[in-house]
Backbone atoms as SQL, in Angstrom:
CREATE TABLE atoms (id INTEGER PRIMARY KEY, chain TEXT, resi INTEGER, resn TEXT, atom TEXT, x REAL, y REAL, z REAL);
INSERT INTO atoms VALUES
  (1, 'A', 1, 'MET', 'N', -186.078, 88.319, 16.225),
  (2, 'A', 1, 'MET', 'CA', -186.372, 88.609, 17.320),
  (3, 'A', 1, 'MET', 'C', -187.746, 88.500, 17.164),
  (4, 'A', 2, 'ASP', 'N', -188.403, 89.678, 16.267),
  (5, 'A', 2, 'ASP', 'CA', -189.620, 89.722, 16.471),
  (6, 'A', 2, 'ASP', 'C', -190.939, 88.448, 16.606),
  (7, 'A', 3, 'CYS', 'N', -190.326, 88.081, 15.258),
  (8, 'A', 3, 'CYS', 'CA', -191.227, 86.423, 14.364),
  (9, 'A', 3, 'CYS', 'C', -190.800, 85.419, 15.459),
  (10, 'A', 4, 'TYR', 'N', -189.726, 85.440, 15.828),
  (11, 'A', 4, 'TYR', 'CA', -189.810, 84.198, 17.210),
  (12, 'A', 4, 'TYR', 'C', -191.015, 84.639, 18.369),
  (13, 'A', 5, 'ARG', 'N', -190.432, 85.782, 18.151),
  (14, 'A', 5, 'ARG', 'CA', -191.411, 86.353, 19.641),
  (15, 'A', 5, 'ARG', 'C', -192.929, 86.101, 19.788),
  (16, 'A', 6, 'LEU', 'N', -193.098, 86.516, 18.090),
  (17, 'A', 6, 'LEU', 'CA', -194.495, 86.881, 17.786),
  (18, 'A', 6, 'LEU', 'C', -194.903, 85.461, 18.086),
  (19, 'A', 7, 'VAL', 'N', -194.131, 84.174, 17.084),
  (20, 'A', 7, 'VAL', 'CA', -194.673, 82.577, 17.238),
  (21, 'A', 7, 'VAL', 'C', -195.031, 81.696, 18.815),
  (22, 'A', 8, 'GLY', 'N', -193.893, 82.862, 19.904),
  (23, 'A', 8, 'GLY', 'CA', -194.114, 81.559, 20.935),
  (24, 'A', 8, 'GLY', 'C', -192.776, 81.113, 21.064),
  (25, 'A', 9, 'GLU', 'N', -191.829, 81.263, 20.109),
  (26, 'A', 9, 'GLU', 'CA', -190.483, 80.376, 20.636),
  (27, 'A', 9, 'GLU', 'C', -189.339, 81.931, 20.796),
  (28, 'A', 10, 'ASP', 'N', -190.011, 81.400, 22.557),
  (29, 'A', 10, 'ASP', 'CA', -188.880, 82.224, 23.701),
  (30, 'A', 10, 'ASP', 'C', -187.804, 82.184, 23.803),
  (31, 'A', 11, 'LYS', 'N', -187.487, 81.427, 23.740),
  (32, 'A', 11, 'LYS', 'CA', -185.961, 80.466, 23.940),
  (33, 'A', 11, 'LYS', 'C', -185.339, 81.394, 22.740),
  (34, 'A', 12, 'LEU', 'N', -185.457, 81.331, 21.832),
  (35, 'A', 12, 'LEU', 'CA', -184.992, 82.090, 20.474),
  (36, 'A', 12, 'LEU', 'C', -184.594, 82.627, 20.436),
  (37, 'A', 13, 'ALA', 'N', -186.072, 84.029, 20.788),
  (38, 'A', 13, 'ALA', 'CA', -186.057, 85.786, 21.103),
  (39, 'A', 13, 'ALA', 'C', -185.477, 85.888, 21.927),
  (40, 'A', 14, 'ARG', 'N', -185.955, 85.494, 23.295),
  (41, 'A', 14, 'ARG', 'CA', -185.112, 85.850, 24.104),
  (42, 'A', 14, 'ARG', 'C', -183.239, 85.640, 23.851),
  (43, 'A', 15, 'THR', 'N', -182.663, 85.156, 23.009),
  (44, 'A', 15, 'THR', 'CA', -181.782, 85.130, 22.688),
  (45, 'A', 15, 'THR', 'C', -180.863, 85.890, 21.226),
  (46, 'A', 16, 'LEU', 'N', -182.154, 86.068, 20.717),
  (47, 'A', 16, 'LEU', 'CA', -182.031, 86.927, 19.391),
  (48, 'A', 16, 'LEU', 'C', -181.990, 88.557, 20.366),
  (49, 'A', 17, 'ALA', 'N', -182.825, 88.618, 21.041),
  (50, 'A', 17, 'ALA', 'CA', -182.949, 90.042, 21.974),
  (51, 'A', 17, 'ALA', 'C', -181.527, 90.094, 22.577),
  (52, 'A', 18, 'GLU', 'N', -181.244, 89.637, 23.158),
  (53, 'A', 18, 'GLU', 'CA', -179.638, 90.020, 24.318),
  (54, 'A', 18, 'GLU', 'C', -178.911, 89.836, 23.122),
  (55, 'A', 19, 'GLU', 'N', -179.173, 89.417, 22.086),
  (56, 'A', 19, 'GLU', 'CA', -177.928, 89.760, 20.940),
  (57, 'A', 19, 'GLU', 'C', -177.885, 90.673, 20.219),
  (58, 'A', 20, 'VAL', 'N', -178.747, 91.584, 20.001),
  (59, 'A', 20, 'VAL', 'CA', -179.313, 92.678, 19.573),
  (60, 'A', 20, 'VAL', 'C', -179.061, 93.667, 20.348),
  (61, 'A', 21, 'LEU', 'N', -178.962, 93.345, 21.797),
  (62, 'A', 21, 'LEU', 'CA', -178.686, 94.299, 22.962),
  (63, 'A', 21, 'LEU', 'C', -177.411, 94.769, 22.797),
  (64, 'A', 22, 'ARG', 'N', -176.828, 93.330, 22.763),
  (65, 'A', 22, 'ARG', 'CA', -175.449, 93.639, 22.919),
  (66, 'A', 22, 'ARG', 'C', -174.870, 94.340, 21.531),
  (67, 'A', 23, 'ALA', 'N', -174.864, 94.180, 20.570),
  (68, 'A', 23, 'ALA', 'CA', -174.254, 94.925, 19.377),
  (69, 'A', 23, 'ALA', 'C', -175.188, 96.642, 19.529),
  (70, 'A', 24, 'GLY', 'N', -176.160, 96.400, 20.081),
  (71, 'A', 24, 'GLY', 'CA', -176.014, 97.918, 19.669),
  (72, 'A', 24, 'GLY', 'C', -176.007, 98.487, 21.192),
  (73, 'A', 25, 'THR', 'N', -174.979, 98.301, 21.424),
  (74, 'A', 25, 'THR', 'CA', -174.344, 99.337, 23.138),
  (75, 'A', 25, 'THR', 'C', -173.027, 99.054, 22.587),
  (76, 'A', 26, 'ASP', 'N', -172.299, 100.261, 22.645),
  (77, 'A', 26, 'ASP', 'CA', -170.904, 100.067, 22.800),
  (78, 'A', 26, 'ASP', 'C', -170.164, 100.093, 23.671),
  (79, 'A', 27, 'PHE', 'N', -168.971, 99.798, 23.991),
  (80, 'A', 27, 'PHE', 'CA', -167.987, 99.131, 25.265),
  (81, 'A', 27, 'PHE', 'C', -168.520, 99.777, 26.455),
  (82, 'A', 28, 'ASP', 'N', -169.193, 101.804, 26.334),
  (83, 'A', 28, 'ASP', 'CA', -169.951, 102.362, 27.746),
  (84, 'A', 28, 'ASP', 'C', -170.373, 102.872, 27.645),
  (85, 'A', 29, 'GLY', 'N', -171.412, 101.634, 27.093),
  (86, 'A', 29, 'GLY', 'CA', -173.107, 101.241, 27.565),
  (87, 'A', 29, 'GLY', 'C', -173.262, 102.062, 27.040),
  (88, 'A', 30, 'THR', 'N', -173.217, 103.246, 25.710),
  (89, 'A', 30, 'THR', 'CA', -174.135, 104.243, 25.237),
  (90, 'A', 30, 'THR', 'C', -174.164, 103.502, 23.706),
  (91, 'A', 31, 'GLU', 'N', -175.753, 103.855, 23.694),
  (92, 'A', 31, 'GLU', 'CA', -176.645, 102.709, 22.878),
  (93, 'A', 31, 'GLU', 'C', -176.653, 103.537, 21.536),
  (94, 'A', 32, 'ARG', 'N', -175.934, 102.543, 20.884),
  (95, 'A', 32, 'ARG', 'CA', -175.914, 102.989, 18.983),
  (96, 'A', 32, 'ARG', 'C', -177.828, 102.272, 18.170),
  (97, 'A', 33, 'SER', 'N', -177.999, 101.755, 19.195),
  (98, 'A', 33, 'SER', 'CA', -179.650, 101.226, 18.450),
  (99, 'A', 33, 'SER', 'C', -180.670, 102.092, 19.080),
  (100, 'A', 34, 'PRO', 'N', -180.943, 102.788, 19.649),
  (101, 'A', 34, 'PRO', 'CA', -182.238, 103.027, 21.208),
  (102, 'A', 34, 'PRO', 'C', -183.556, 102.080, 20.725),
  (103, 'A', 35, 'MET', 'N', -183.685, 102.583, 19.222),
  (104, 'A', 35, 'MET', 'CA', -185.395, 101.572, 19.359),
  (105, 'A', 35, 'MET', 'C', -185.322, 100.307, 19.520),
  (106, 'A', 36, 'ARG', 'N', -184.277, 99.866, 18.887),
  (107, 'A', 36, 'ARG', 'CA', -184.215, 98.802, 18.359),
  (108, 'A', 36, 'ARG', 'C', -183.916, 98.243, 19.085),
  (109, 'A', 37, 'ASN', 'N', -182.849, 98.994, 20.420),
  (110, 'A', 37, 'ASN', 'CA', -182.712, 98.154, 21.505),
  (111, 'A', 37, 'ASN', 'C', -184.161, 97.941, 22.618),
  (112, 'A', 38, 'ALA', 'N', -184.578, 99.008, 22.122),
  (113, 'A', 38, 'ALA', 'CA', -186.440, 99.449, 23.641),
  (114, 'A', 38, 'ALA', 'C', -186.979, 98.367, 22.393),
  (115, 'A', 39, 'GLU', 'N', -186.778, 97.237, 21.607),
  (116, 'A', 39, 'GLU', 'CA', -187.858, 97.000, 20.768),
  (117, 'A', 39, 'GLU', 'C', -187.240, 95.260, 21.382),
  (118, 'A', 40, 'ALA', 'N', -186.214, 95.268, 21.895),
  (119, 'A', 40, 'ALA', 'CA', -185.194, 94.494, 22.128),
  (120, 'A', 40, 'ALA', 'C', -186.289, 94.125, 23.711),
  (121, 'A', 41, 'ARG', 'N', -185.605, 95.013, 24.482),
  (122, 'A', 41, 'ARG', 'CA', -186.314, 95.358, 25.423),
  (123, 'A', 41, 'ARG', 'C', -187.742, 94.418, 26.137),
  (124, 'A', 42, 'VAL', 'N', -188.637, 95.167, 25.060),
  (125, 'A', 42, 'VAL', 'CA', -190.179, 94.773, 25.081),
  (126, 'A', 42, 'VAL', 'C', -189.792, 93.369, 24.725),
  (127, 'A', 43, 'THR', 'N', -189.531, 92.768, 24.260),
  (128, 'A', 43, 'THR', 'CA', -189.021, 91.363, 23.815),
  (129, 'A', 43, 'THR', 'C', -188.602, 90.226, 25.309),
  (130, 'A', 44, 'LEU', 'N', -187.291, 90.698, 26.090),
  (131, 'A', 44, 'LEU', 'CA', -187.471, 90.307, 27.458),
  (132, 'A', 44, 'LEU', 'C', -188.616, 90.104, 27.594),
  (133, 'A', 45, 'GLY', 'N', -189.315, 91.217, 28.138),
  (134, 'A', 45, 'GLY', 'CA', -190.324, 91.137, 28.918),
  (135, 'A', 45, 'GLY', 'C', -191.439, 90.334, 28.805),
  (136, 'A', 46, 'VAL', 'N', -191.265, 90.658, 27.282),
  (137, 'A', 46, 'VAL', 'CA', -192.863, 89.186, 27.093),
  (138, 'A', 46, 'VAL', 'C', -192.483, 88.453, 27.729),
  (139, 'A', 47, 'THR', 'N', -190.686, 87.547, 27.445),
  (140, 'A', 47, 'THR', 'CA', -190.713, 86.083, 27.526),
  (141, 'A', 47, 'THR', 'C', -190.209, 86.314, 29.016),
  (142, 'A', 48, 'ALA', 'N', -189.775, 87.110, 29.836),
  (143, 'A', 48, 'ALA', 'CA', -190.427, 87.010, 30.473),
  (144, 'A', 48, 'ALA', 'C', -191.806, 86.694, 32.009),
  (145, 'A', 49, 'ALA', 'N', -192.741, 87.799, 31.395),
  (146, 'A', 49, 'ALA', 'CA', -193.692, 87.492, 31.678),
  (147, 'A', 49, 'ALA', 'C', -195.334, 86.319, 31.496),
  (148, 'A', 50, 'ARG', 'N', -194.215, 85.725, 30.704),
  (149, 'A', 50, 'ARG', 'CA', -194.810, 84.502, 29.476),
  (150, 'A', 50, 'ARG', 'C', -193.963, 83.407, 30.904),
  (151, 'A', 51, 'GLU', 'N', -192.599, 83.337, 31.511),
  (152, 'A', 51, 'GLU', 'CA', -192.409, 82.283, 32.280),
  (153, 'A', 51, 'GLU', 'C', -192.563, 82.445, 33.402),
  (154, 'A', 52, 'GLY', 'N', -193.768, 83.082, 33.882),
  (155, 'A', 52, 'GLY', 'CA', -193.889, 83.679, 35.239),
  (156, 'A', 52, 'GLY', 'C', -193.046, 84.541, 36.201),
  (157, 'A', 53, 'ASP', 'N', -191.931, 85.548, 35.470),
  (158, 'A', 53, 'ASP', 'CA', -190.869, 86.164, 36.109),
  (159, 'A', 53, 'ASP', 'C', -191.586, 87.865, 35.870),
  (160, 'A', 54, 'LEU', 'N', -192.829, 87.942, 36.480),
  (161, 'A', 54, 'LEU', 'CA', -193.225, 89.327, 36.346),
  (162, 'A', 54, 'LEU', 'C', -192.256, 90.886, 36.775),
  (163, 'A', 55, 'GLU', 'N', -191.124, 90.711, 37.517),
  (164, 'A', 55, 'GLU', 'CA', -190.403, 91.593, 38.099),
  (165, 'A', 55, 'GLU', 'C', -189.461, 91.839, 36.817),
  (166, 'A', 56, 'GLN', 'N', -188.773, 90.808, 35.712),
  (167, 'A', 56, 'GLN', 'CA', -187.704, 91.303, 35.059),
  (168, 'A', 56, 'GLN', 'C', -188.688, 91.562, 33.783),
  (169, 'A', 57, 'ALA', 'N', -189.773, 91.288, 33.372),
  (170, 'A', 57, 'ALA', 'CA', -191.258, 91.087, 32.749),
  (171, 'A', 57, 'ALA', 'C', -190.886, 93.002, 33.126),
  (172, 'A', 58, 'LEU', 'N', -191.502, 93.633, 34.314),
  (173, 'A', 58, 'LEU', 'CA', -192.215, 94.642, 34.506),
  (174, 'A', 58, 'LEU', 'C', -190.819, 95.961, 34.264),
  (175, 'A', 59, 'ILE', 'N', -189.755, 95.492, 34.913),
  (176, 'A', 59, 'ILE', 'CA', -187.825, 96.216, 34.669),
  (177, 'A', 59, 'ILE', 'C', -188.180, 96.021, 32.934),
  (178, 'A', 60, 'MET', 'N', -188.263, 95.619, 32.293),
  (179, 'A', 60, 'MET', 'CA', -187.937, 95.488, 30.978),
  (180, 'A', 60, 'MET', 'C', -188.783, 96.504, 29.727),
  (181, 'A', 61, 'GLY', 'N', -190.266, 96.346, 30.182),
  (182, 'A', 61, 'GLY', 'CA', -191.177, 97.026, 30.016),
  (183, 'A', 61, 'GLY', 'C', -191.145, 98.524, 30.530),
  (184, 'A', 62, 'GLU', 'N', -190.253, 98.439, 31.604),
  (185, 'A', 62, 'GLU', 'CA', -190.052, 100.527, 31.706),
  (186, 'A', 62, 'GLU', 'C', -188.734, 100.525, 31.260),
  (187, 'A', 63, 'ARG', 'N', -187.667, 99.927, 31.228),
  (188, 'A', 63, 'ARG', 'CA', -186.740, 100.291, 30.067),
  (189, 'A', 63, 'ARG', 'C', -186.932, 100.805, 28.671),
  (190, 'A', 64, 'ALA', 'N', -187.762, 99.854, 28.548),
  (191, 'A', 64, 'ALA', 'CA', -188.092, 100.071, 27.307),
  (192, 'A', 64, 'ALA', 'C', -188.918, 101.568, 26.496),
  (193, 'A', 65, 'LEU', 'N', -189.237, 101.817, 27.955),
  (194, 'A', 65, 'LEU', 'CA', -190.299, 103.416, 27.272),
  (195, 'A', 65, 'LEU', 'C', -189.415, 104.150, 27.788),
  (196, 'A', 66, 'GLU', 'N', -187.469, 104.036, 28.237),
  (197, 'A', 66, 'GLU', 'CA', -187.536, 105.369, 28.990),
  (198, 'A', 66, 'GLU', 'C', -186.965, 106.284, 26.948),
  (199, 'A', 67, 'GLY', 'N', -186.240, 107.119, 27.470),
  (200, 'A', 67, 'GLY', 'CA', -185.928, 107.539, 26.576),
  (201, 'A', 67, 'GLY', 'C', -186.932, 108.330, 25.048),
  (202, 'A', 68, 'ASP', 'N', -186.353, 109.192, 24.667),
  (203, 'A', 68, 'ASP', 'CA', -187.452, 109.898, 23.510),
  (204, 'A', 68, 'ASP', 'C', -187.024, 108.724, 22.594),
  (205, 'A', 69, 'ARG', 'N', -188.287, 108.838, 21.388),
  (206, 'A', 69, 'ARG', 'CA', -188.722, 108.434, 20.757),
  (207, 'A', 69, 'ARG', 'C', -188.605, 109.066, 19.416),
  (208, 'A', 70, 'GLN', 'N', -188.147, 108.400, 18.089),
  (209, 'A', 70, 'GLN', 'CA', -188.429, 109.323, 17.193),
  (210, 'A', 70, 'GLN', 'C', -189.401, 108.870, 15.996),
  (211, 'A', 71, 'SER', 'N', -189.295, 106.959, 16.350),
  (212, 'A', 71, 'SER', 'CA', -190.470, 106.810, 15.444),
  (213, 'A', 71, 'SER', 'C', -190.714, 105.497, 16.563),
  (214, 'A', 72, 'VAL', 'N', -192.121, 104.661, 16.162),
  (215, 'A', 72, 'VAL', 'CA', -192.812, 104.443, 17.255),
  (216, 'A', 72, 'VAL', 'C', -193.188, 103.231, 17.227),
  (217, 'A', 73, 'PRO', 'N', -193.463, 102.943, 15.408),
  (218, 'A', 73, 'PRO', 'CA', -194.483, 102.341, 15.134),
  (219, 'A', 73, 'PRO', 'C', -194.095, 100.404, 15.231),
  (220, 'A', 74, 'SER', 'N', -192.987, 99.782, 15.854),
  (221, 'A', 74, 'SER', 'CA', -192.539, 98.494, 15.729),
  (222, 'A', 74, 'SER', 'C', -192.465, 98.698, 17.982),
  (223, 'A', 75, 'LEU', 'N', -192.345, 99.952, 18.343),
  (224, 'A', 75, 'LEU', 'CA', -192.212, 99.698, 19.188),
  (225, 'A', 75, 'LEU', 'C', -193.601, 99.549, 19.913),
  (226, 'A', 76, 'ILE', 'N', -194.984, 99.907, 18.842),
  (227, 'A', 76, 'ILE', 'CA', -195.762, 99.940, 19.558),
  (228, 'A', 76, 'ILE', 'C', -196.441, 98.455, 19.503),
  (229, 'A', 77, 'MET', 'N', -196.110, 97.346, 18.301),
  (230, 'A', 77, 'MET', 'CA', -196.786, 96.629, 18.264),
  (231, 'A', 77, 'MET', 'C', -195.399, 95.968, 19.880),
  (232, 'A', 78, 'THR', 'N', -195.118, 95.405, 19.743),
  (233, 'A', 78, 'THR', 'CA', -194.241, 95.372, 20.923),
  (234, 'A', 78, 'THR', 'C', -194.568, 95.433, 22.166),
  (235, 'A', 79, 'SER', 'N', -195.255, 96.845, 22.472),
  (236, 'A', 79, 'SER', 'CA', -195.743, 97.199, 22.973),
  (237, 'A', 79, 'SER', 'C', -197.371, 96.761, 23.877),
  (238, 'A', 80, 'ARG', 'N', -197.312, 96.517, 23.166),
  (239, 'A', 80, 'ARG', 'CA', -199.142, 95.805, 22.673),
  (240, 'A', 80, 'ARG', 'C', -199.118, 94.491, 23.264),
  (241, 'A', 81, 'GLU', 'N', -197.895, 93.712, 22.260),
  (242, 'A', 81, 'GLU', 'CA', -197.997, 92.463, 23.149),
  (243, 'A', 81, 'GLU', 'C', -197.989, 92.210, 24.168),
  (244, 'A', 82, 'LEU', 'N', -196.908, 93.396, 25.456),
  (245, 'A', 82, 'LEU', 'CA', -196.168, 93.092, 26.560),
  (246, 'A', 82, 'LEU', 'C', -197.367, 93.307, 27.162),
  (247, 'A', 83, 'ALA', 'N', -197.862, 94.256, 27.084),
  (248, 'A', 83, 'ALA', 'CA', -199.645, 94.386, 27.734),
  (249, 'A', 83, 'ALA', 'C', -200.357, 93.769, 27.823),
  (250, 'A', 84, 'ALA', 'N', -200.506, 92.847, 26.895),
  (251, 'A', 84, 'ALA', 'CA', -201.683, 91.862, 26.440),
  (252, 'A', 84, 'ALA', 'C', -201.024, 90.665, 27.509),
  (253, 'A', 85, 'GLU', 'N', -199.802, 90.323, 27.289),
  (254, 'A', 85, 'GLU', 'CA', -199.103, 89.447, 28.506),
  (255, 'A', 85, 'GLU', 'C', -199.455, 89.637, 29.949),
  (256, 'A', 86, 'MET', 'N', -199.074, 90.981, 30.160),
  (257, 'A', 86, 'MET', 'CA', -199.903, 91.375, 31.276),
  (258, 'A', 86, 'MET', 'C', -201.283, 91.506, 31.905),
  (259, 'A', 87, 'LYS', 'N', -202.054, 91.830, 31.084),
  (260, 'A', 87, 'LYS', 'CA', -203.599, 91.856, 31.263),
  (261, 'A', 87, 'LYS', 'C', -203.695, 90.361, 31.348),
  (262, 'A', 88, 'ARG', 'N', -203.062, 89.638, 30.742),
  (263, 'A', 88, 'ARG', 'CA', -204.120, 88.296, 30.360),
  (264, 'A', 88, 'ARG', 'C', -202.744, 87.369, 31.503),
  (265, 'A', 89, 'ARG', 'N', -202.405, 87.441, 32.047),
  (266, 'A', 89, 'ARG', 'CA', -201.453, 86.824, 33.283),
  (267, 'A', 89, 'ARG', 'C', -201.404, 87.653, 34.650),
  (268, 'A', 90, 'TYR', 'N', -201.657, 89.049, 34.425),
  (269, 'A', 90, 'TYR', 'CA', -201.050, 89.188, 36.577),
  (270, 'A', 90, 'TYR', 'C', -202.448, 91.107, 36.330),
  (271, 'A', 91, 'ALA', 'N', -203.164, 90.280, 35.128),
  (272, 'A', 91, 'ALA', 'CA', -204.248, 91.449, 35.832),
  (273, 'A', 91, 'ALA', 'C', -204.478, 92.269, 37.034),
  (274, 'A', 92, 'ALA', 'N', -204.577, 91.311, 38.114),
  (275, 'A', 92, 'ALA', 'CA', -204.448, 91.918, 39.824),
  (276, 'A', 92, 'ALA', 'C', -203.342, 92.055, 40.389),
  (277, 'A', 93, 'GLU', 'N', -201.629, 91.848, 39.500),
  (278, 'A', 93, 'GLU', 'CA', -200.842, 92.167, 39.862),
  (279, 'A', 93, 'GLU', 'C', -200.904, 93.879, 40.136),
  (280, 'A', 94, 'PRO', 'N', -200.350, 94.901, 41.280),
  (281, 'A', 94, 'PRO', 'CA', -199.964, 95.986, 41.176),
  (282, 'A', 94, 'PRO', 'C', -199.533, 96.606, 40.421),
  (283, 'A', 95, 'GLY', 'N', -197.713, 96.088, 40.699),
  (284, 'A', 95, 'GLY', 'CA', -197.437, 96.353, 39.574),
  (285, 'A', 95, 'GLY', 'C', -197.830, 96.356, 37.826),
  (286, 'A', 96, 'ALA', 'N', -198.414, 95.380, 37.528),
  (287, 'A', 96, 'ALA', 'CA', -198.551, 95.025, 35.849),
  (288, 'A', 96, 'ALA', 'C', -199.949, 96.480, 36.486),
  (289, 'A', 97, 'ARG', 'N', -200.725, 96.898, 36.506),
  (290, 'A', 97, 'ARG', 'CA', -201.698, 97.903, 36.567),
  (291, 'A', 97, 'ARG', 'C', -201.445, 98.649, 36.679),
  (292, 'A', 98, 'ASP', 'N', -200.004, 99.145, 37.300),
  (293, 'A', 98, 'ASP', 'CA', -199.304, 100.586, 37.356),
  (294, 'A', 98, 'ASP', 'C', -198.568, 100.890, 36.043),
  (295, 'A', 99, 'TYR', 'N', -197.992, 99.624, 35.063),
  (296, 'A', 99, 'TYR', 'CA', -196.971, 99.261, 34.126),
  (297, 'A', 99, 'TYR', 'C', -198.254, 99.745, 32.702),
  (298, 'A', 100, 'LEU', 'N', -199.226, 98.682, 33.016),
  (299, 'A', 100, 'LEU', 'CA', -200.454, 99.587, 32.215),
  (300, 'A', 100, 'LEU', 'C', -200.830, 100.572, 32.061),
  (301, 'A', 101, 'ALA', 'N', -201.324, 101.482, 33.831),
  (302, 'A', 101, 'ALA', 'CA', -201.603, 102.626, 33.369),
  (303, 'A', 101, 'ALA', 'C', -200.742, 103.985, 32.777),
  (304, 'A', 102, 'ARG', 'N', -199.434, 103.242, 32.772),
  (305, 'A', 102, 'ARG', 'CA', -198.122, 104.288, 32.216),
  (306, 'A', 102, 'ARG', 'C', -198.151, 104.323, 30.865),
  (307, 'A', 103, 'LEU', 'N', -198.381, 102.749, 29.998),
  (308, 'A', 103, 'LEU', 'CA', -198.307, 102.295, 29.130),
  (309, 'A', 103, 'LEU', 'C', -199.896, 103.679, 28.415),
  (310, 'A', 104, 'GLN', 'N', -201.289, 103.368, 29.624),
  (311, 'A', 104, 'GLN', 'CA', -202.524, 104.782, 28.661),
  (312, 'A', 104, 'GLN', 'C', -201.951, 105.875, 28.679),
  (313, 'A', 105, 'ALA', 'N', -201.663, 106.383, 29.968),
  (314, 'A', 105, 'ALA', 'CA', -200.877, 107.207, 30.145),
  (315, 'A', 105, 'ALA', 'C', -199.939, 107.918, 28.727),
  (316, 'A', 106, 'LEU', 'N', -199.266, 107.140, 28.947),
  (317, 'A', 106, 'LEU', 'CA', -198.045, 107.692, 27.774),
  (318, 'A', 106, 'LEU', 'C', -199.317, 107.674, 25.985),
  (319, 'A', 107, 'GLY', 'N', -200.041, 106.588, 25.522),
  (320, 'A', 107, 'GLY', 'CA', -200.699, 106.679, 24.530),
  (321, 'A', 107, 'GLY', 'C', -202.055, 108.221, 24.887),
  (322, 'A', 108, 'GLN', 'N', -202.308, 108.799, 25.659),
  (323, 'A', 108, 'GLN', 'CA', -203.144, 109.819, 26.146),
  (324, 'A', 108, 'GLN', 'C', -202.380, 111.171, 25.548),
  (325, 'A', 109, 'GLU', 'N', -200.674, 110.838, 26.177),
  (326, 'A', 109, 'GLU', 'CA', -199.500, 112.534, 25.718),
  (327, 'A', 109, 'GLU', 'C', -199.475, 111.944, 24.076),
  (328, 'A', 110, 'LYS', 'N', -199.128, 111.162, 23.208),
  (329, 'A', 110, 'LYS', 'CA', -198.518, 110.555, 22.571),
  (330, 'A', 110, 'LYS', 'C', -199.487, 110.340, 21.687),
  (331, 'A', 111, 'PRO', 'N', -200.998, 110.235, 21.004),
  (332, 'A', 111, 'PRO', 'CA', -201.684, 109.764, 20.350),
  (333, 'A', 111, 'PRO', 'C', -201.562, 108.983, 19.749),
  (334, 'A', 112, 'GLY', 'N', -201.821, 107.859, 19.138),
  (335, 'A', 112, 'GLY', 'CA', -201.947, 106.674, 18.659),
  (336, 'A', 112, 'GLY', 'C', -200.936, 106.043, 18.896),
  (337, 'A', 113, 'PHE', 'N', -199.594, 106.381, 19.767),
  (338, 'A', 113, 'PHE', 'CA', -199.164, 105.192, 20.521),
  (339, 'A', 113, 'PHE', 'C', -199.359, 104.170, 21.126),
  (340, 'A', 114, 'LEU', 'N', -200.445, 103.988, 21.951),
  (341, 'A', 114, 'LEU', 'CA', -200.765, 102.350, 22.078),
  (342, 'A', 114, 'LEU', 'C', -202.001, 102.518, 22.514),
  (343, 'A', 115, 'PRO', 'N', -203.558, 102.144, 22.022),
  (344, 'A', 115, 'PRO', 'CA', -204.769, 102.424, 22.023),
  (345, 'A', 115, 'PRO', 'C', -205.044, 101.079, 22.849),
  (346, 'A', 116, 'LEU', 'N', -205.020, 101.405, 23.949),
  (347, 'A', 116, 'LEU', 'CA', -205.893, 100.192, 25.142),
  (348, 'A', 116, 'LEU', 'C', -206.962, 100.213, 25.672);
């Protein structure tokens, strides 16, 4: 999923991200793999942003940031990528600016999380 996203193979990245979410969520909605699911949501956000779907990109980006994280290195990488897509494609959009501001606030709250 991550490799495909990084090289721009968005269809494959999206398919694998959806599978990660399916496999990482119990039948009752409980997440078995919250960090991996967060990464999958960022991947879905990145692919949505690249396809021109800002609303879906924001939804996935926000959902990825929800909840407590005990380990953040891979989420840092994927969040940076979504932030870059937001800046590149939607810098003038209020929703994108709000999302980037939230990432920046999170970076100040958790030093080293996301240098923007």
